[in-house]
mmCIF file of C-alpha atoms in Angstrom:
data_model
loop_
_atom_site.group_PDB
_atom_site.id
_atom_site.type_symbol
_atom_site.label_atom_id
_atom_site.label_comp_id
_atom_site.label_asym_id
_atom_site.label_seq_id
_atom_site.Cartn_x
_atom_site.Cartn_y
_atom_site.Cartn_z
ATOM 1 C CA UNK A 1 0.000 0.000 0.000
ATOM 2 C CA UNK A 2 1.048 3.594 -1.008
ATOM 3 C CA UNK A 3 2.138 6.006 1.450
ATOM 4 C CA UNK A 4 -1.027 8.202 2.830
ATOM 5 C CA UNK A 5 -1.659 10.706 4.267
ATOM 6 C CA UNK A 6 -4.239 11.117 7.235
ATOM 7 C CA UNK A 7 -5.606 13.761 9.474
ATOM 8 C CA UNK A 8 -7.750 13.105 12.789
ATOM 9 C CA UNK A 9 -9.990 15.853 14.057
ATOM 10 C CA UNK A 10 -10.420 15.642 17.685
ATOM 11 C CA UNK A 11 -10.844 17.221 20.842
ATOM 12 C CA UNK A 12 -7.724 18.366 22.715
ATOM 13 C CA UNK A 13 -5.197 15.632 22.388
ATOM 14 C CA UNK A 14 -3.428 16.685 25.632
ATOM 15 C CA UNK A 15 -6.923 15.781 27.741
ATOM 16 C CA UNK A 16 -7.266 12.410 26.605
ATOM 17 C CA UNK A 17 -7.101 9.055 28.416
ATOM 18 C CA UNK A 18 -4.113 7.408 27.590
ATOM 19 C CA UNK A 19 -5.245 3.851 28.492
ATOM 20 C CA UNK A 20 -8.607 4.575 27.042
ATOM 21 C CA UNK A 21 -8.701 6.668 23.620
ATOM 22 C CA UNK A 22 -10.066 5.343 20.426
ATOM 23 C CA UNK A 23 -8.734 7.861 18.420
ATOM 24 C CA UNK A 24 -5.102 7.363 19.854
ATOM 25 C CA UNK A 25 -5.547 3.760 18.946
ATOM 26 C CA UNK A 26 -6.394 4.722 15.519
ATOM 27 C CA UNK A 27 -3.247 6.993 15.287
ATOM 28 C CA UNK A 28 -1.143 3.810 16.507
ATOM 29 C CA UNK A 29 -2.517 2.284 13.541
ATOM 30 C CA UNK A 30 -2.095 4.856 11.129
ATOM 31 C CA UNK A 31 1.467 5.510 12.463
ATOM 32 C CA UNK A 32 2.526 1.634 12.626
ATOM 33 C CA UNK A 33 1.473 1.355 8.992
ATOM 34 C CA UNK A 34 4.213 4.170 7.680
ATOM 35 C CA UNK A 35 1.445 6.736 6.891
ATOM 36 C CA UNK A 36 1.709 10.104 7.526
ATOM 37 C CA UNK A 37 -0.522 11.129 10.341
ATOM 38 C CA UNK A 38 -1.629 15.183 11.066
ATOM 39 C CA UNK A 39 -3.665 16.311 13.848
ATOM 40 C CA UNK A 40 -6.729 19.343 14.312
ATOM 41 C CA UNK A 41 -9.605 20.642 16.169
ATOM 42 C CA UNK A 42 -12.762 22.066 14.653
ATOM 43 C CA UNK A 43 -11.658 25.649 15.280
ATOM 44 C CA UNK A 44 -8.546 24.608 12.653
ATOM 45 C CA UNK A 45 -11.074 24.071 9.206
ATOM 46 C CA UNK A 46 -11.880 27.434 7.319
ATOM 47 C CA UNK A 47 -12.888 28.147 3.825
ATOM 48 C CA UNK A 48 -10.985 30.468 1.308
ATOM 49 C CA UNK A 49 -13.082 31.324 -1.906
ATOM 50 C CA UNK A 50 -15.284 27.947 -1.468
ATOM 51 C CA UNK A 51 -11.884 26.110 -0.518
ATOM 52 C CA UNK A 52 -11.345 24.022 2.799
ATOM 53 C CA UNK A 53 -8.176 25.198 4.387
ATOM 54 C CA UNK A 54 -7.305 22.628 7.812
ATOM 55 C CA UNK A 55 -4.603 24.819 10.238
ATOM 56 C CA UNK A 56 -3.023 21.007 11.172
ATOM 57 C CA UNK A 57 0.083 20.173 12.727
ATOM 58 C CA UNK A 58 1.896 17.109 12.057
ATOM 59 C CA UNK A 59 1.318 14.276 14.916
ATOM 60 C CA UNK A 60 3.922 11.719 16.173
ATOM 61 C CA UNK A 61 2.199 8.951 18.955
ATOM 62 C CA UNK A 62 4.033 6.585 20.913
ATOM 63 C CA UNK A 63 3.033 3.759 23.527
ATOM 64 C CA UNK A 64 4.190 5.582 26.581
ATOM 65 C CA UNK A 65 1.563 6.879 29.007
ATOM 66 C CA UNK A 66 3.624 9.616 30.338
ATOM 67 C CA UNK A 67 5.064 10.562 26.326
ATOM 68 C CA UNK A 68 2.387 9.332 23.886
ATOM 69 C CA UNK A 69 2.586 12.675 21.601
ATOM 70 C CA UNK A 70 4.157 14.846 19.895
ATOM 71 C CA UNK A 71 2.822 18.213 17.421
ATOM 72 C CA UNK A 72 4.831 19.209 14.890
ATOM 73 C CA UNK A 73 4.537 23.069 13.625
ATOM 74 C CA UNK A 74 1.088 24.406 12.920
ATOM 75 C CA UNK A 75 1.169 24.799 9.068
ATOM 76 C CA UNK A 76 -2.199 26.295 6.667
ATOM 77 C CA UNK A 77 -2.485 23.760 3.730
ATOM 78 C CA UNK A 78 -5.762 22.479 1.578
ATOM 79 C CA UNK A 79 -7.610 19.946 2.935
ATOM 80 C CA UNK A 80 -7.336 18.030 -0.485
ATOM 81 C CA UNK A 81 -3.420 17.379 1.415
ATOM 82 C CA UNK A 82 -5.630 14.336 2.997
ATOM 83 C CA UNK A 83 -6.117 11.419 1.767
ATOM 84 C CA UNK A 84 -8.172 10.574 4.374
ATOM 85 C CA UNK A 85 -10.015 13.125 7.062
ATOM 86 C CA UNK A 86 -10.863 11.041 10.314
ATOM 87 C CA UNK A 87 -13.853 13.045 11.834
ATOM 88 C CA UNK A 88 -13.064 11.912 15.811
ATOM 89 C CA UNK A 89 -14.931 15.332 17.637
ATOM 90 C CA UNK A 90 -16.888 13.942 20.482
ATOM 91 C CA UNK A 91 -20.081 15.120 21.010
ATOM 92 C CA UNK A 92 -21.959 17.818 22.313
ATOM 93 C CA UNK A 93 -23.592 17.863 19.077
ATOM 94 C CA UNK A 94 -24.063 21.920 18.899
ATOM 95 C CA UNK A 95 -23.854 24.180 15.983
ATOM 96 C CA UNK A 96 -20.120 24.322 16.106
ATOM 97 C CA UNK A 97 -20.105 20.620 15.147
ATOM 98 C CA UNK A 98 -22.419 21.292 12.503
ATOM 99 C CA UNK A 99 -20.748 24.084 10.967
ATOM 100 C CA UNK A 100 -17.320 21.797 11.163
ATOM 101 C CA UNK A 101 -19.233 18.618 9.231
ATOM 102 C CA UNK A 102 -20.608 21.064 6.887
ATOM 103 C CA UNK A 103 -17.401 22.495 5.977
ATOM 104 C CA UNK A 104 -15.944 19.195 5.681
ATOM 105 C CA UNK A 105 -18.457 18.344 2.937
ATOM 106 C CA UNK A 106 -15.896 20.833 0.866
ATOM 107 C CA UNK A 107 -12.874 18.034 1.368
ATOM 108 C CA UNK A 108 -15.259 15.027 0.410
ATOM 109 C CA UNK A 109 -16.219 17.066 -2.790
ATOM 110 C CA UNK A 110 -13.172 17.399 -3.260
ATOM 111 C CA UNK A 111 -12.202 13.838 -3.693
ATOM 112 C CA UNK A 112 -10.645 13.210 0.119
ATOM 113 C CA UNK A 113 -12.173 10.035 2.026
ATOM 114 C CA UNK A 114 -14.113 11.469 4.773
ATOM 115 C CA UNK A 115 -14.606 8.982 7.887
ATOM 116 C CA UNK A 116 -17.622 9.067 8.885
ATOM 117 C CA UNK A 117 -19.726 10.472 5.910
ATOM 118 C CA UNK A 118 -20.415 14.569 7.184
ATOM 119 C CA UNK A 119 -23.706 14.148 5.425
ATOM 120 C CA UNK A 120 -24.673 10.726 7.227
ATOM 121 C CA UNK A 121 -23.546 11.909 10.379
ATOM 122 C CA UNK A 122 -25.724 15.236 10.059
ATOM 123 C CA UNK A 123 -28.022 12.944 9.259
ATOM 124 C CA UNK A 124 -28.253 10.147 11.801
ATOM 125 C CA UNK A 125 -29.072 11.100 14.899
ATOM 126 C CA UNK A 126 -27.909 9.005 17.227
ATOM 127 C CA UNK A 127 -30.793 7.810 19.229
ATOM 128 C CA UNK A 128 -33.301 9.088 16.285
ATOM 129 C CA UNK A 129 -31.622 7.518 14.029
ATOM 130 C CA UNK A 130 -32.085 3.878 15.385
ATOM 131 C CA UNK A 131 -35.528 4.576 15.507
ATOM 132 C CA UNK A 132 -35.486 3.324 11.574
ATOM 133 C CA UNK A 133 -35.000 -0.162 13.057
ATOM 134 C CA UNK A 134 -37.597 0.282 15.288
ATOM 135 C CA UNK A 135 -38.829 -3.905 15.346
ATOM 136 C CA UNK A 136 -35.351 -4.411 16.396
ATOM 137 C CA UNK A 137 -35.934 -1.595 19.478
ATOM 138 C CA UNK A 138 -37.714 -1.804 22.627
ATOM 139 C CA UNK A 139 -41.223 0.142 22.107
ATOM 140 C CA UNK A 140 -39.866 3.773 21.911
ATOM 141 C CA UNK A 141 -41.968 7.072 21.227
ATOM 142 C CA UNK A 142 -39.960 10.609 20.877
ATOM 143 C CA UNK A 143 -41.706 13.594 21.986
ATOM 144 C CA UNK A 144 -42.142 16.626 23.672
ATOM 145 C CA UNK A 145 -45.857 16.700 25.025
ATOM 146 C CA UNK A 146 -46.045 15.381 28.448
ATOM 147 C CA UNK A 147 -49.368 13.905 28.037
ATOM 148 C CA UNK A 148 -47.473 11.392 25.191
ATOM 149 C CA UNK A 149 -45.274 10.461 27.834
ATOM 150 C CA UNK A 150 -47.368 9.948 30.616
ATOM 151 C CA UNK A 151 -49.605 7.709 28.273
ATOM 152 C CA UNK A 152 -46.388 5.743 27.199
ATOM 153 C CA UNK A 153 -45.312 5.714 31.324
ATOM 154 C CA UNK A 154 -49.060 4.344 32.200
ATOM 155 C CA UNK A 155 -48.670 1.699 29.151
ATOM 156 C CA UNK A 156 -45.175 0.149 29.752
ATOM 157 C CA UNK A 157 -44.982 0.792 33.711
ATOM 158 C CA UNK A 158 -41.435 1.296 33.659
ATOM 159 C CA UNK A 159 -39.616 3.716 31.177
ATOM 160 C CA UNK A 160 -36.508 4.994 30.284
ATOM 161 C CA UNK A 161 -36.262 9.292 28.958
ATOM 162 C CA UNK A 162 -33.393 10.898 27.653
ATOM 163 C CA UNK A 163 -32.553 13.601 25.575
ATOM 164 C CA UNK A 164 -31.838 13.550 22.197
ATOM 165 C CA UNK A 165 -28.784 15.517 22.078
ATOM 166 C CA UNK A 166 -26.652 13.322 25.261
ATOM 167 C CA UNK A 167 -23.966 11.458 25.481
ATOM 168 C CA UNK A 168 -22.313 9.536 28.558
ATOM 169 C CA UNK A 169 -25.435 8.912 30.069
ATOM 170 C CA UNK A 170 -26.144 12.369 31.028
ATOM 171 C CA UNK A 171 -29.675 13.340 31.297
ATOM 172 C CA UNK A 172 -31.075 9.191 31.679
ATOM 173 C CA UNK A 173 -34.116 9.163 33.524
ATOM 174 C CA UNK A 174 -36.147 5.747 34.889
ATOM 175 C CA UNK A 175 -39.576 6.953 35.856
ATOM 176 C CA UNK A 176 -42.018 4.185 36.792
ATOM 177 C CA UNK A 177 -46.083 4.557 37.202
ATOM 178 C CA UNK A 178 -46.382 5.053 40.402
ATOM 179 C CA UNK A 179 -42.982 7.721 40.434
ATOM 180 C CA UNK A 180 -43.502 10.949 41.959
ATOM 181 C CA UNK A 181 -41.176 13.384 40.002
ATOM 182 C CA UNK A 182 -42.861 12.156 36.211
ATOM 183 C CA UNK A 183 -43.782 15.934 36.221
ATOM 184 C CA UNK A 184 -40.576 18.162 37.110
ATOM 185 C CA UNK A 185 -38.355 15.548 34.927
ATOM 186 C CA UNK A 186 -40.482 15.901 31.762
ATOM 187 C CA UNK A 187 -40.317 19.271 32.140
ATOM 188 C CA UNK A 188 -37.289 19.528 32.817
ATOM 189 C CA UNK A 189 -35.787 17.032 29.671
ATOM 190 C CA UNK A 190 -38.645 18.697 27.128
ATOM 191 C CA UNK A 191 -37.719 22.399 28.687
ATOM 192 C CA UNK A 192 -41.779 22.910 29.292
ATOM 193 C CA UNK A 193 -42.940 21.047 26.086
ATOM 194 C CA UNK A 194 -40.359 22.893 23.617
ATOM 195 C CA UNK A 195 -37.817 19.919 22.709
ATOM 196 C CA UNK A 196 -38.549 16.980 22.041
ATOM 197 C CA UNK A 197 -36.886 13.613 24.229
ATOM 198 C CA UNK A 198 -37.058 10.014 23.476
ATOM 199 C CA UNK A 199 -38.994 7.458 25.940
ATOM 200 C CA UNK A 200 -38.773 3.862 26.156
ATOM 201 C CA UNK A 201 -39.646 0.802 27.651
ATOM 202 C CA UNK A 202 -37.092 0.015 30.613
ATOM 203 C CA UNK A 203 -35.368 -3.501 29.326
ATOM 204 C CA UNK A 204 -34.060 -5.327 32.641
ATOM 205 C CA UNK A 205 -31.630 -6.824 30.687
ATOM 206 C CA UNK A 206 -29.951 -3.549 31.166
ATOM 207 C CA UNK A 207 -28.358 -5.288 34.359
ATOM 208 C CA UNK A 208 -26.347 -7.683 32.350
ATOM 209 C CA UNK A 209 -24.933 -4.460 30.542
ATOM 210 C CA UNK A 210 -25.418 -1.891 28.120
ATOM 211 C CA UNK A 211 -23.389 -3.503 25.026
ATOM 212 C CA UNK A 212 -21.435 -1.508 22.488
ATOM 213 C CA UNK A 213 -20.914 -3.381 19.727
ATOM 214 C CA UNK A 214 -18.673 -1.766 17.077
ATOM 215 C CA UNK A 215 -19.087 -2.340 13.425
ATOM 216 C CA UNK A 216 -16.045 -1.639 11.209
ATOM 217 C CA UNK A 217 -16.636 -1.348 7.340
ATOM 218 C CA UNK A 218 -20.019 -3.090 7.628
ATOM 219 C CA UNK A 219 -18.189 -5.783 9.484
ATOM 220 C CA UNK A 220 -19.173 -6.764 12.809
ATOM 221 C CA UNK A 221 -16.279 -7.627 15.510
ATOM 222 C CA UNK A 222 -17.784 -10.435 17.339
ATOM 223 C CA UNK A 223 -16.943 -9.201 20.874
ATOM 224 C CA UNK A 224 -18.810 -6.190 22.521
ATOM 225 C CA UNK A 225 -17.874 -4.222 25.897
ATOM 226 C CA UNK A 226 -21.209 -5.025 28.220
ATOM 227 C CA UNK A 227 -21.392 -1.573 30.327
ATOM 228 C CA UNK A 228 -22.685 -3.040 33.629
ATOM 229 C CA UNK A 229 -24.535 -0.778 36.048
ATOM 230 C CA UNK A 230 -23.177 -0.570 39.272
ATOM 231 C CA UNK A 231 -24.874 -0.515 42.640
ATOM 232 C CA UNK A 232 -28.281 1.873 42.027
ATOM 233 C CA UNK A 233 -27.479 3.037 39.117
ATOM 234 C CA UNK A 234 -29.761 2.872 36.013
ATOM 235 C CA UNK A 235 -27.176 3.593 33.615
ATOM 236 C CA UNK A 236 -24.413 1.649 32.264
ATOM 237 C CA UNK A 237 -22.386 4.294 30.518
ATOM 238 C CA UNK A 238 -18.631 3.915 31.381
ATOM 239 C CA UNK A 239 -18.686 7.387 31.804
ATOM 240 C CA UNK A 240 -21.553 6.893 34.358
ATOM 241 C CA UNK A 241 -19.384 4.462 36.703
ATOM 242 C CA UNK A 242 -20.462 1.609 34.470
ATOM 243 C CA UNK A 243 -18.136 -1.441 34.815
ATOM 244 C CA UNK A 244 -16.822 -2.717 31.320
ATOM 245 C CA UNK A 245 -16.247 -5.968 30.656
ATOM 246 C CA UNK A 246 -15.347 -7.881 27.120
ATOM 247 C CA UNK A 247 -17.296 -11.005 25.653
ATOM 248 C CA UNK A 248 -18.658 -12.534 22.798
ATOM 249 C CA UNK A 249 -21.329 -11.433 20.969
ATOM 250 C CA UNK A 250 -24.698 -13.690 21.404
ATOM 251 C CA UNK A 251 -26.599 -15.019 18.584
ATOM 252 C CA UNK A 252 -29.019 -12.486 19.041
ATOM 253 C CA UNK A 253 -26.989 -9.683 19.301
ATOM 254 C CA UNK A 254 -24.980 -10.590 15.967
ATOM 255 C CA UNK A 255 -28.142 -11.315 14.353
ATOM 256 C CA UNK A 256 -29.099 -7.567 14.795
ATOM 257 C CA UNK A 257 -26.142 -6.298 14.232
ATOM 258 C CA UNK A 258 -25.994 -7.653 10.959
ATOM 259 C CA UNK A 259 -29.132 -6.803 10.054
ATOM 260 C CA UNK A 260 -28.236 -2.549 10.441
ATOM 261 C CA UNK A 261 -24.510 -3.402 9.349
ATOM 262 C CA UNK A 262 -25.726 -2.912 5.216
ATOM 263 C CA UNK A 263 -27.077 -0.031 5.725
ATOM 264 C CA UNK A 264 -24.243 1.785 7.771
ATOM 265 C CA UNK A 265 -21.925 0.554 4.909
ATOM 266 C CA UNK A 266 -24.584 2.442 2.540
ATOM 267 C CA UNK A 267 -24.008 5.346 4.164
ATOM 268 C CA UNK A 268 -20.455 5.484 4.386
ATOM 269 C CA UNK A 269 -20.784 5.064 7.900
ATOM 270 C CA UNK A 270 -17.225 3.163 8.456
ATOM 271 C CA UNK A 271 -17.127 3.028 12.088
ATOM 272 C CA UNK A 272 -20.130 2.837 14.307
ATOM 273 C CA UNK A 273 -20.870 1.286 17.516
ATOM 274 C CA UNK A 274 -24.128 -0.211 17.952
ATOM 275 C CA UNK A 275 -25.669 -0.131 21.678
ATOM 276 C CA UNK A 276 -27.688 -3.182 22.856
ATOM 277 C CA UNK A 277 -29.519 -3.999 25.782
ATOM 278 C CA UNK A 278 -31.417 -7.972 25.708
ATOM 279 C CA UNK A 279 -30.406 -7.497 22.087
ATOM 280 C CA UNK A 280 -32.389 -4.476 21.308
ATOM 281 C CA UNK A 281 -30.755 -1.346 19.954
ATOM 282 C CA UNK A 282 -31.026 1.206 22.172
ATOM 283 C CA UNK A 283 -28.523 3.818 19.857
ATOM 284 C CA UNK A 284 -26.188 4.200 16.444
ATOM 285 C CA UNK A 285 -23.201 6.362 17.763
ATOM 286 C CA UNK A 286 -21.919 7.787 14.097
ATOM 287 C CA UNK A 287 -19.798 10.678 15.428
ATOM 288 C CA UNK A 288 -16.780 9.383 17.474
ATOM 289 C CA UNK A 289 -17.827 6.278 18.790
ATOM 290 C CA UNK A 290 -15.565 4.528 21.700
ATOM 291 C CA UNK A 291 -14.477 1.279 23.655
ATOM 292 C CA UNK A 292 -11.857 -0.137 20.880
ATOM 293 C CA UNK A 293 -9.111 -0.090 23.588
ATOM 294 C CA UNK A 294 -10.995 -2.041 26.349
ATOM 295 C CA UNK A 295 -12.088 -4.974 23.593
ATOM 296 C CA UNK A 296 -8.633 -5.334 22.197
ATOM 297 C CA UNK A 297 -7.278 -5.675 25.402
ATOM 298 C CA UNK A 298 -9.332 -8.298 26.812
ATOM 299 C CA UNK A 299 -10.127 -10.189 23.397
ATOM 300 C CA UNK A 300 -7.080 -9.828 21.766
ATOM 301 C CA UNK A 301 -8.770 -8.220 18.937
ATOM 302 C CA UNK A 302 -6.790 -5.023 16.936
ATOM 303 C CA UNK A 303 -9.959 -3.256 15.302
ATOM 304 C CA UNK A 304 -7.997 -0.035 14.859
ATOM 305 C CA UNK A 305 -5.617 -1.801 13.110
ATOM 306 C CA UNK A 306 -8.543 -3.673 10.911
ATOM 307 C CA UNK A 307 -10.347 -0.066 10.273
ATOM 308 C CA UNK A 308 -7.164 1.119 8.766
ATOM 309 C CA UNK A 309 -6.255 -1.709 6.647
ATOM 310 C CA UNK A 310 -10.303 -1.779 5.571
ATOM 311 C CA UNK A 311 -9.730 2.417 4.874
ATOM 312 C CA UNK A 312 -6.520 1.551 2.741
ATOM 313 C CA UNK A 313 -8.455 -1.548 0.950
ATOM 314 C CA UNK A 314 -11.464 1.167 0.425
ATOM 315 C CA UNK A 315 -9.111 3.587 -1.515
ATOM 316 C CA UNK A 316 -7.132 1.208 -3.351
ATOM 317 C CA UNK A 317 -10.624 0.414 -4.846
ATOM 318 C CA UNK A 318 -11.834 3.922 -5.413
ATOM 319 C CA UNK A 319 -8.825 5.315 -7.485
ATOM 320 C CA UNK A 320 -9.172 2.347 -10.016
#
């Protein structure tokens, strides 16, 4: 494979978690391969006369938690530089994120390989988005009247709200029938009937853990991270205290998996991690989804390694 040349746009590389950090696994893989590898916020893409211009610095990574970067001198070049554009902002999903994947719809234009799709991600919500698979969901309604809600809380007994716009678990309600805040939390999540929020049917399952499974070129990887509650919590969202641990994926859960893995591929969604409770979805995370690190490391799996090889593969076909 030819020599290319990547860029990753992320969040501050100096406030990641070493032991954790997709994206620094993906630059190990990038880097290991002989590519050239360049790094950039959001705040670093601007247009000149209908041109994307990326401020990026060139990025060295190494396997040492107290060394594991290095940023080479800031230089202005065209984003047709890129081969490929690795899109790894985390969320909040706000208009600065928009802006930055409508500005990178300049570079894909432009012939450069764009990881995730801009337009899919603008796109795909992540929680609306799985509501397009909705026989493989738990019963789900999204809303903002409270009266919808309450009907939906009276129906299934036990539900789970959430905004449409989170991310780590923030903002995950349970509210059972016979709850006493249904009220001040609906209003609260729909800001007095203005936004809508998704509801849906608590799945008990959730105690065996919230699985991310990741799906990498429209393959699946047959192990998943279950995000286990811990003691009274609802949520199993690492970043909500949940514990992680590797396994195998059921039957079940690579039957469904399979089933949305065409469609992601469609879209040029390339890297996408599927969340699963009982072997419902529950979420499509399209923007920088996580837990390569922990999989590898108890599976001895190398799906960073395997994105980049499929990305390489990908071009090799497109410039025949």
């Amino acid at each position: 494979m030819n020599k290319l040349n990547f860029l990753i746009i992320m969040d501050d590389i100096a406030t990641i978690n070493y032991k954790k950090d997709t994206s620094l696994a993906m630059a190990w893989a990038i880097s290991d391969k002989g590519h050239g590898l360049n790094y950039c916020q959001i705040e670093d893409l601007w247009l000149n006369q209908g041109t994307l211009m990326i401020d990026a610095q060139p990025l060295q990574v190494f396997k040492n938690p107290t060394y594991f970067y290095q940023l080479g001198e800031k230089n202005t070049t065209k984003a047709t530089t890129f081969d490929v554009i690795l899109m790894r902002k985390d969320p909040p999903f706000d208009m600065n994120f928009l802006y930055a994947l409508h500005l990178l719809d300049y570079a894909k234009r432009a012939g450069v390989l764009v990881v995730n799709d801009p337009k899919s991600v603008r796109a795909c919500n992540e929680k609306l988005f799985a509501t397009q698979f909705s026989e493989l969901m738990s019963p789900t309604i999204v809303t903002s009247k409270q009266s919808h809600i309450r009907a939906f809380i009276q129906e299934h007994d036990d539900v789970i709200v959430k905004p449409l716009d989170g991310m780590g678990g923030m903002g995950v309600f349970r509210l059972t029938a016979n709850g006493s805040n249904i009220g001040a939390t609906i209003e609260m999540l729909t800001k007095m009937q203005s936004v809508p929020i998704m509801a849906q049917k608590y799945l008990p399952e959730i105690q065996d853990g919230d699985k991310r499974v990741l799906i990498v070129g429209g393959k699946v990887v047959p192990y998943c991270l279950a995000r286990i509650p811990q003691d009274g919590e609802t949520r199993g969202n690492l970043a909500a205290g949940g514990l992680g641990v590797a396994m195998p994926l059921s039957d079940a859960e690579m039957a469904v998996a399979q089933q949305v893995a065409p469609t992601l591929l469609e879209k040029g969604l390339y890297f996408v991690g599927l969340d699963l409770i009982g072997a419902k979805i529950t979420e499509i995370n399209v923007t920088s989804p996580t837990c390569v690190r922990e999989i590898d490391e108890q599976c001895g799996t190398q799906i960073a390694v395997d994105f980049i090889e499929y990305l390489e593969n990908l071009l090799s076909l497109l410039k025949k």
